[in-house]
Amino acid sequence: MSSSAGKRRRTAQDPNRPAQGTAFYELVVAPTLDPANARPYTDPLTGQLYNPTSGAADQADAASGTPYIELSDEEEDKDQEGTQEPAFFIHVTKTFTDTRAMTGKRANARKVQTESKTVPRGAIQVFGYSRGSFVSLALTAHDLEDDYAAGLRGPVFTVFWSGTKTNPNTVDNDSDWSVTLDRFRKAAGANKKIDTLYVVFDLDKMEPFRTRAKRPYSPDPYASEMTFGPRVPSLEYASSHQLAVGQAAEAIKAAHHCAAHGHCFIDEASKHVSLGNHKRLNAFAEAVVDGRCVANGPPPQDLLNAWGVQSIYPVAAKPRGRNGSIYPVAAKPRGRNGPHASHQPFAAPSAESSAAAETRELLMLAVAQGLAKQAGVAAPASAQAPSTPPRRSPPPLSSPPPAVDDALQRFMAEFAKGRTFAPGVIERATTSLWDLRFTPDVLADAEVSIERICGITGMVEGDVRQMRIAARKWEKKMDAKRVRRGMD
């Protein structure tokens, strides 16, 4: 205690303060632990003076600084109004193509539809919104905020304000959004009359950003057979008739395998009748179980009529190299009855009819020889009656156009011929297109963008462009078939 009391406290005002310590003490320790007694340090070698950061100096500055003045509520409100971000109305326009009327001859006559509404929240401070939150905010004008969600890139939309409608800003990512906000801030600051921000969404291009709603949970615990183990589908729950139909369906698929379409009945003219539709396959199997046909034969004619398929049953064979009729007629001897013979079934001639026929043949030979002598031409040793002139067969009818439900599957199968795709690409693309009821005439339409088809099918742009070319050729061929058959 005595030793510490005998020491004098070093202060800046004490002229008799002891000599300076080390540089570390004077510049680091003293300003940190005892800032009130911190003092400058003089380098003994160079004589340079170093001033440490002194807490005493800071305290002196604080004591002599400007006093804090509390603002009143009115002055504080005025100050906040001067620095508050401006607010604007948001007018949103959506463009889309109505896909409900995309079939028929007038499919190409439709137009893109537009609807415009204003966000119902009134004036909004848009400068505080990120790109994703602004997309959700703008879609509330059409109640679509739960149907679409922004990603790292996209969806693409355009933004403009008064004076920039002909040159709008396109926003695809956060960088584009930041640049657009800077331009809008400058324009709004220069022109105080700007009070509305216009936004345009193309819903046809936003399909990849659609949110998939989850299926609601069924309150009925027995609604699904997969809920409990005892309800798992089993052969024990199937009737004998259902088992027979299933076996017949397997036999049909084994007998009518098609490398191009999966399962088809192929007639003698190499025409394919698709059996890939489970409804057709089940009806065919029912007919086999009922005994109306066999699994390795053609479907019954009533099913073909219901499917809109022309009869594929073979007609009577005709002699090779002759142009006889394609319709089955009774056979007749050559050179006997002439070209206008009756199509009655040929019966074996009796003895009397044979004698009469020989007499008629001799008379015809005598007449022919007499005519030849009168003309000065030697008659041949044996003359024969002129043969029946060949009949020209009508051109075979082409296959009918496929039904509406089968058109997409038939087209995709034909498109895949001669092309190489990864496993499952064509099947997934066909399923995705059919879920949206895209038919070949829709794929051929130029108003449906390539980007949208890419987003739906997951295929690359080159394959989609080839698909569009093939779809247009397909539609021309189907239109020609409909014209020949008098179909609308």
Short mmCIF file of C-alpha atoms in Angstrom, two decimals, residues 30 38 124 133 143 172 174 328 372 398 417 474:
data_model
loop_
_atom_site.label_atom_id
_atom_site.label_comp_id
_atom_site.label_asym_id
_atom_site.label_seq_id
_atom_site.Cartn_x
_atom_site.Cartn_y
_atom_site.Cartn_z
CA ALA A 30 -2.02 3.36 -21.99
CA ALA A 38 -2.57 8.68 -22.70
CA ILE A 124 -47.76 0.48 -54.15
CA SER A 133 -42.26 -10.88 -54.96
CA ASP A 143 -55.98 -14.10 -59.19
CA ASP A 172 -35.92 -12.27 -67.18
CA ASP A 174 -32.75 -10.16 -61.06
CA PRO A 328 -66.02 -61.62 -104.92
CA ALA A 372 -62.85 -64.44 -143.37
CA SER A 398 -57.12 -45.41 -98.47
CA LYS A 417 -39.94 -43.63 -87.14
CA TRP A 474 -49.66 -35.08 -91.31
#
